[in-house]
XYZ file of C-alpha atoms in Angstrom:
514
model
C 83.552 124.195 98.574
C 81.308 122.917 95.771
C 78.421 120.753 96.845
C 76.498 118.151 94.872
C 73.023 116.666 95.008
C 73.293 113.325 96.851
C 70.520 111.886 94.647
C 72.833 112.339 91.634
C 76.120 110.804 92.791
C 79.495 111.843 91.527
C 81.349 109.130 89.633
C 83.756 106.790 91.348
C 87.233 107.510 89.969
C 89.317 104.424 89.181
C 93.067 104.759 88.632
C 94.244 101.931 86.385
C 92.539 99.797 83.723
C 94.041 96.438 84.681
C 91.925 93.436 85.757
C 91.289 94.940 89.210
C 90.131 98.303 87.859
C 87.938 96.752 85.164
C 86.314 94.285 87.585
C 85.579 97.202 89.941
C 84.115 99.229 87.058
C 81.931 96.341 85.865
C 80.629 95.772 89.395
C 79.757 99.467 89.732
C 78.069 99.443 86.320
C 75.902 96.463 87.306
C 74.467 98.550 90.145
C 74.144 101.811 88.244
C 77.069 103.631 89.857
C 78.818 105.963 87.369
C 82.597 105.685 87.056
C 85.577 107.201 85.264
C 88.774 105.206 84.631
C 92.132 106.915 84.135
C 94.860 104.697 82.662
C 98.411 106.003 82.381
C 99.333 103.731 79.455
C 98.180 104.284 75.888
C 95.116 102.353 74.734
C 97.164 99.815 72.752
C 98.963 98.751 75.955
C 95.828 97.930 77.969
C 95.507 94.476 76.427
C 99.207 93.767 75.888
C 100.052 90.211 76.861
C 103.775 89.515 76.711
C 104.032 86.324 78.738
C 101.171 87.152 81.044
C 98.703 84.561 82.241
C 96.607 83.835 85.324
C 95.796 80.559 87.087
C 92.168 81.408 87.783
C 91.095 80.797 91.390
C 87.602 79.581 92.409
C 86.675 82.917 94.039
C 87.522 84.917 90.923
C 85.656 82.515 88.634
C 82.541 82.751 90.838
C 82.702 86.557 90.769
C 83.171 86.758 87.004
C 80.572 84.101 86.166
C 77.866 84.407 88.803
C 78.078 88.016 89.964
C 79.175 89.746 86.762
C 77.520 87.427 84.234
C 80.595 86.618 82.132
C 80.079 82.854 81.926
C 80.053 82.449 78.131
C 82.596 85.206 77.553
C 84.991 83.645 80.058
C 85.223 80.568 77.824
C 87.142 82.679 75.291
C 89.709 83.827 77.876
C 90.348 80.554 79.706
C 91.946 77.348 78.510
C 91.694 74.347 80.785
C 94.773 72.380 81.711
C 95.028 68.978 80.035
C 98.611 68.003 80.855
C 101.558 69.568 82.663
C 104.930 68.009 81.914
C 107.579 68.459 84.618
C 111.297 68.106 83.868
C 114.539 69.752 84.993
C 117.167 71.940 83.345
C 119.369 68.891 82.761
C 116.683 67.405 80.488
C 115.496 64.739 82.950
C 111.753 63.956 83.010
C 110.237 64.115 86.504
C 106.456 63.745 86.250
C 103.397 64.353 84.070
C 100.213 65.757 85.630
C 97.295 64.287 83.686
C 94.281 66.537 84.222
C 92.587 65.333 81.033
C 92.441 61.789 82.343
C 90.733 62.772 85.601
C 86.974 62.468 86.050
C 85.026 65.621 85.233
C 83.917 65.993 88.859
C 87.481 66.001 90.171
C 88.641 68.490 87.527
C 86.022 71.079 88.492
C 87.161 73.868 90.780
C 83.769 75.589 90.781
C 80.438 74.663 89.204
C 81.257 73.285 85.761
C 84.552 75.158 85.354
C 87.738 73.105 85.182
C 91.134 74.159 86.483
C 92.505 76.490 83.841
C 94.814 79.250 82.752
C 93.562 82.616 81.447
C 95.232 84.892 78.955
C 95.495 88.323 80.553
C 95.013 89.975 77.176
C 91.788 88.073 76.437
C 90.516 88.632 79.957
C 91.048 92.383 79.509
C 89.143 92.213 76.207
C 86.076 90.490 77.662
C 85.945 92.924 80.597
C 86.160 95.897 78.234
C 83.449 94.355 76.023
C 81.146 93.836 78.999
C 81.701 97.474 79.989
C 80.896 98.650 76.474
C 84.320 100.280 76.204
C 85.585 98.281 73.214
C 84.131 97.694 69.756
C 83.980 94.481 67.749
C 87.352 95.295 66.179
C 89.029 95.515 69.591
C 89.379 99.306 69.608
C 88.689 101.416 72.694
C 85.462 103.399 72.262
C 83.070 105.657 74.151
C 80.427 104.239 76.449
C 77.401 106.108 77.826
C 77.693 104.203 81.110
C 81.298 104.928 82.067
C 84.368 106.614 80.682
C 87.901 105.371 80.019
C 90.645 107.947 79.578
C 93.995 106.551 78.401
C 97.397 108.210 78.567
C 96.510 110.055 81.791
C 97.699 109.112 85.283
C 96.236 109.983 88.679
C 99.091 111.557 90.626
C 97.440 112.569 93.893
C 94.250 113.363 95.765
C 92.800 115.701 98.373
C 89.862 115.053 100.693
C 87.385 117.924 100.466
C 84.627 119.315 102.652
C 81.373 118.348 101.004
C 81.910 114.591 100.881
C 83.929 114.236 97.726
C 87.502 113.613 96.602
C 89.505 116.006 94.449
C 91.887 114.084 92.204
C 95.030 115.475 90.603
C 95.910 114.270 87.080
C 99.317 114.375 85.424
C 97.997 116.804 82.791
C 97.552 119.449 85.546
C 93.768 118.953 85.630
C 91.764 118.422 88.820
C 88.551 116.410 88.884
C 86.190 115.355 91.636
C 84.547 112.048 92.472
C 82.592 110.319 95.213
C 85.521 107.938 95.886
C 88.904 106.946 94.477
C 90.008 103.344 93.857
C 93.755 102.996 93.254
C 94.292 100.088 90.860
C 97.443 101.651 89.404
C 99.893 98.904 90.285
C 103.053 98.481 92.289
C 104.353 101.997 91.516
C 101.043 103.603 92.529
C 101.163 107.395 92.784
C 98.148 107.231 95.091
C 99.968 104.893 97.456
C 102.892 107.324 97.555
C 100.500 110.140 98.385
C 98.667 108.122 101.070
C 101.730 106.649 102.781
C 104.253 109.427 102.241
C 106.951 109.267 104.893
C 105.777 105.889 106.255
C 108.348 103.199 106.951
C 107.857 99.796 105.359
C 106.355 101.030 102.097
C 109.492 100.438 100.014
C 109.797 97.606 97.513
C 111.846 94.535 98.386
C 114.135 93.245 95.639
C 114.082 89.431 95.550
C 117.451 89.115 93.763
C 115.669 87.678 90.752
C 114.698 88.723 87.267
C 112.044 87.324 84.975
C 111.883 86.988 81.211
C 108.393 86.857 79.727
C 107.296 85.898 76.240
C 104.408 84.961 73.972
C 105.210 82.408 71.263
C 103.187 81.219 68.281
C 104.005 77.598 67.461
C 104.345 77.438 63.680
C 103.346 74.210 61.868
C 106.380 72.144 60.961
C 108.760 74.195 63.151
C 111.376 72.605 65.390
C 109.380 73.853 68.387
C 106.230 72.075 67.220
C 108.233 68.890 66.609
C 109.650 69.010 70.133
C 106.200 69.554 71.681
C 104.832 66.640 69.648
C 107.776 64.511 70.778
C 107.072 65.339 74.433
C 103.375 64.502 73.966
C 104.132 61.194 72.247
C 106.798 60.071 74.724
C 104.484 60.854 77.670
C 101.468 59.235 75.922
C 99.447 62.450 75.817
C 96.514 63.116 73.528
C 97.648 66.072 71.401
C 100.253 68.603 72.507
C 98.135 70.983 74.607
C 100.648 70.617 77.388
C 101.814 72.972 80.104
C 105.522 72.880 80.846
C 107.408 73.197 84.129
C 111.203 73.026 84.028
C 112.879 73.007 87.446
C 116.399 74.199 88.194
C 119.300 72.056 89.346
C 122.335 72.958 91.435
C 124.404 73.186 88.242
C 121.716 74.949 86.187
C 119.494 76.994 88.536
C 116.363 78.819 87.438
C 112.842 77.777 86.480
C 110.727 77.898 83.339
C 106.925 77.782 82.937
C 104.852 77.690 79.737
C 101.128 77.328 79.086
C 99.017 77.285 75.941
C 96.662 80.289 76.227
C 95.009 79.750 72.837
C 95.440 77.385 69.920
C 99.174 77.159 69.110
C 99.984 80.234 71.252
C 102.037 79.831 74.450
C 102.779 82.286 77.237
C 105.968 81.573 79.147
C 108.215 82.912 81.879
C 111.797 82.177 82.918
C 113.097 83.121 86.390
C 116.794 83.394 87.277
C 118.866 85.012 90.006
C 120.083 88.560 89.356
C 121.993 91.340 91.080
C 120.101 94.068 89.204
C 117.760 95.933 91.540
C 116.272 98.711 89.393
C 112.694 99.019 90.621
C 111.656 100.811 87.435
C 112.584 97.671 85.492
C 109.285 96.183 86.632
C 107.535 98.750 84.448
C 109.043 97.069 81.379
C 106.616 94.181 81.675
C 103.609 96.345 82.475
C 104.399 99.119 80.013
C 105.069 96.748 77.134
C 108.666 97.826 76.447
C 110.324 95.274 74.189
C 113.797 93.840 74.272
C 116.369 94.463 71.595
C 118.396 91.727 69.916
C 121.327 92.268 72.293
C 119.162 91.657 75.349
C 117.527 88.648 73.697
C 120.957 87.159 73.096
C 121.689 87.673 76.796
C 118.692 85.442 77.554
C 119.809 82.803 75.054
C 123.264 82.749 76.648
C 121.738 82.115 80.101
C 119.853 79.002 79.000
C 121.602 75.675 79.694
C 122.438 73.711 76.547
C 120.756 70.667 78.133
C 117.322 72.382 78.202
C 116.223 72.012 74.584
C 112.617 73.156 75.008
C 113.624 76.445 76.647
C 116.180 77.084 73.899
C 113.512 76.580 71.261
C 110.999 78.881 72.954
C 113.563 81.674 73.188
C 114.646 81.225 69.560
C 111.098 81.155 68.129
C 109.811 84.135 70.138
C 110.138 87.466 68.275
C 111.988 90.165 70.197
C 108.862 92.339 70.106
C 106.961 89.638 72.052
C 109.515 89.359 74.878
C 109.896 91.405 78.049
C 112.291 91.464 80.951
C 111.728 92.686 84.499
C 113.326 92.674 87.896
C 111.203 90.845 90.492
C 110.061 92.731 93.587
C 107.523 92.310 96.354
C 106.367 94.403 99.277
C 105.630 93.024 102.739
C 104.142 95.561 105.109
C 101.053 95.999 107.230
C 100.276 99.639 106.439
C 96.646 100.774 106.063
C 95.323 100.819 102.508
C 92.304 103.082 103.050
C 92.210 106.824 103.700
C 88.612 107.988 103.984
C 87.137 107.648 100.493
C 90.388 106.425 98.938
C 91.346 102.731 98.780
C 94.397 100.876 97.437
C 93.613 97.698 95.494
C 95.700 94.871 94.056
C 99.422 95.506 93.603
C 99.009 99.062 94.907
C 98.104 97.559 98.313
C 99.956 94.225 98.382
C 102.564 93.108 95.878
C 103.450 89.411 95.597
C 106.150 87.406 93.899
C 104.475 86.375 90.604
C 105.347 82.656 90.748
C 102.449 81.577 92.978
C 99.858 83.479 90.936
C 98.429 85.259 93.982
C 98.558 88.845 92.713
C 96.064 88.919 89.829
C 93.454 86.847 91.665
C 93.614 88.974 94.790
C 93.507 92.149 92.695
C 90.251 91.097 91.017
C 88.701 90.081 94.341
C 89.747 93.470 95.749
C 88.067 95.207 92.810
C 84.804 93.345 93.326
C 84.665 93.754 97.121
C 85.561 97.460 97.097
C 83.021 98.177 94.344
C 80.269 96.227 96.117
C 80.889 98.231 99.269
C 80.710 101.488 97.317
C 77.564 100.396 95.458
C 75.853 99.580 98.762
C 76.802 102.974 100.161
C 75.970 105.023 97.049
C 72.986 103.267 95.492
C 71.535 101.170 98.346
C 67.750 101.335 98.423
C 65.402 100.798 101.341
C 63.932 97.351 101.692
C 60.178 97.114 101.844
C 59.469 96.251 105.459
C 56.919 96.908 108.143
C 59.692 98.242 110.377
C 61.689 101.362 109.729
C 64.288 100.675 107.049
C 67.932 101.092 107.873
C 69.825 103.691 105.864
C 72.727 102.800 103.624
C 76.201 103.060 105.191
C 78.442 106.031 104.442
C 81.154 105.667 101.807
C 83.865 106.223 104.418
C 82.461 103.487 106.641
C 81.994 101.068 103.745
C 85.620 101.420 102.612
C 86.947 101.272 106.173
C 85.656 97.702 106.386
C 87.553 96.877 103.189
C 90.853 97.483 104.994
C 90.444 94.939 107.790
C 93.393 94.026 110.006
C 92.757 90.328 109.271
C 93.053 90.923 105.519
C 96.285 92.905 105.942
C 97.740 90.205 108.181
C 96.862 87.466 105.679
C 98.334 89.470 102.800
C 101.593 90.048 104.661
C 101.891 86.321 105.406
C 101.201 85.438 101.759
C 103.806 87.921 100.516
C 106.432 86.222 102.669
C 105.268 82.753 101.621
C 105.393 83.712 97.937
C 108.859 85.206 98.402
C 110.136 81.971 99.939
C 108.595 79.950 97.101
C 110.171 82.247 94.518
C 113.602 82.062 96.128
C 113.426 78.267 96.030
C 112.619 78.374 92.305
C 115.991 79.937 91.429
C 118.149 78.466 94.189
C 121.336 76.535 93.367
C 121.261 74.721 96.705
C 121.460 70.970 96.189
C 118.999 70.298 98.991
C 116.474 72.900 97.755
C 116.656 71.616 94.173
C 116.255 68.009 95.364
C 113.302 68.970 97.600
C 111.491 70.791 94.766
C 111.999 67.942 92.325
C 110.850 65.381 94.894
C 107.754 67.484 95.620
C 106.805 67.569 91.928
C 107.721 63.922 91.397
C 105.040 62.727 93.814
C 102.476 65.438 93.046
C 99.229 64.383 91.393
C 96.919 66.489 89.258
C 94.229 66.393 91.964
C 96.734 67.564 94.589
C 97.658 70.589 92.465
C 93.966 71.520 92.208
C 93.567 71.145 95.985
C 96.576 73.410 96.551
C 95.041 76.090 94.338
C 91.733 75.893 96.212
C 93.507 75.972 99.592
C 95.457 79.075 98.579
C 92.188 80.764 97.617
C 90.642 80.484 101.092
C 91.675 84.001 102.134
C 89.877 85.431 99.079
C 86.785 83.391 99.857
C 86.798 84.635 103.468
C 87.254 88.232 102.288
C 84.130 88.017 100.118
C 82.142 86.224 102.860
C 83.107 88.839 105.455
C 81.930 91.599 103.098
C 78.567 89.894 102.569
C 78.042 89.441 106.321
C 79.037 93.023 107.101
C 76.711 94.531 104.490
C 73.784 92.183 105.180
C 71.939 94.569 107.563
C 71.978 97.356 104.973
C 69.709 97.822 101.940
C 71.029 96.070 98.868
C 71.666 98.183 95.792
C 69.265 97.401 92.949
C 70.875 95.654 89.989
C 70.795 97.743 86.856
C 71.296 96.586 83.251
C 72.668 99.980 82.256
C 72.620 103.431 83.790
C 73.737 106.117 81.328
C 75.775 109.048 82.579
C 73.450 111.961 81.762
C 74.848 115.415 80.923
C 73.931 118.018 83.503
C 73.486 115.518 86.320
C 75.675 115.383 89.396
C 77.072 112.104 88.066
C 79.085 113.897 85.432
C 79.770 117.267 87.057
C 83.441 116.392 87.479
C 83.770 115.373 83.836
C 82.006 118.505 82.601
C 84.208 120.649 84.863
C 87.298 119.107 83.280
C 86.059 119.352 79.708
C 85.091 122.992 80.101
C 88.757 123.785 80.744
C 90.265 121.726 77.946
C 90.199 121.476 74.196
C 88.455 118.641 72.387
C 90.689 115.610 72.776
C 91.533 113.371 69.852
C 92.838 109.814 69.866
C 96.349 111.158 69.365
C 96.010 113.395 72.436
C 95.025 110.813 75.013
C 95.501 107.416 73.408
C 91.805 106.693 72.921
C 88.483 108.310 72.133
C 87.544 109.736 75.497
C 84.105 111.242 75.846
C 80.822 110.580 74.101
C 77.687 111.201 76.090
């Protein structure tokens, strides 16, 4: 089997260019570890944002700001909550959460950052910019420090003698890397390869479907007038208002909308459904749009009493709407196999309503990459005593898949499922209980709930720091180019020697440029 010089490490191969994969790549880049990202979607889908948004947790904000240095850039992706108006499908007002009227100290969830909502599309952009993989016009480009290949999926792997991983691509190519991080989502090919034949790996259909959309509020439109009316009647300053519409026994379902940038709202609408096509979840991730017939199906589902939801559906172009069945996966199967680790939705898949998935995925990306950086690039500390060697890659990733983390994830999947089922229930008691809960909720209580739900992420990062403390820390590096002829790019050169020169049309982006 081929060998490589351990002083010139092979790149870490990352499957998937979502938030988890990009956070992992940026962490590796900060410590000089070379990487290659393979993304199965075309380059124009990486930053697609049909109805996607993330309630940013304290742990993720600390990682992005403090550890990865994205403080100023994060301002462009996040928009702080000012007001959230809560009503029901019958048009009855329930409560208004007034974040803007709280003291600055109480609004902070970490440092000087207020509770806010991030656009997934903008977050992807700032991560790609920090990695040097996107130009000022927003186009994917080459970077000398890491490589992004679009339109190519990782379909399998094989552990090899010689301390490396051989990765199978869907274009029949095989490449090698020092480790493999599976950030390729709920339908992960790597998960299928790792857990083939295992019970409990199947998706669980929640008997729900979600409609997602991104809407630009045009000046003078009926939608703008309704938002201004809501702001005026609730005595809000401006109409930067988040919306929560709760279901009733007669009109079940739930609707959520947040302003992700000036006059642009991301929204989602959850209803019960008997459709259980697991591939339907790829609609949202792959960017497939609805046609007018499907859009009319959504319009027909909306109660006539819910004016704001009617307006959002009418003023959202079909091309900016998506539809997906809602699944989760609750199991306690291992997510590490030697030098291969499952991250984010590939390891644990949550109901989207509680906002657990994206935050946990980014924390996974950071923790896994820090463990790999310590193992690959850790340097001896200057000490009078004999310095301890860096841990092996296998050992470092084994600690990533702790039993405590798996147990917490399984519990959160079940908790999120229960919360999601309540959001679309037509039970009179459940609808009354949800409305009562929101009626007496304060803005500060919502912030506390977010911080409480983030404790497992905080513990996961703390456990990693404690476990790696005895080992030499990797030296931070502003930039470490991937140099032709070095062990760091052997796998890339091996692949390129067998293929033609790729163009943007071939793989969805410009691929290689050393």
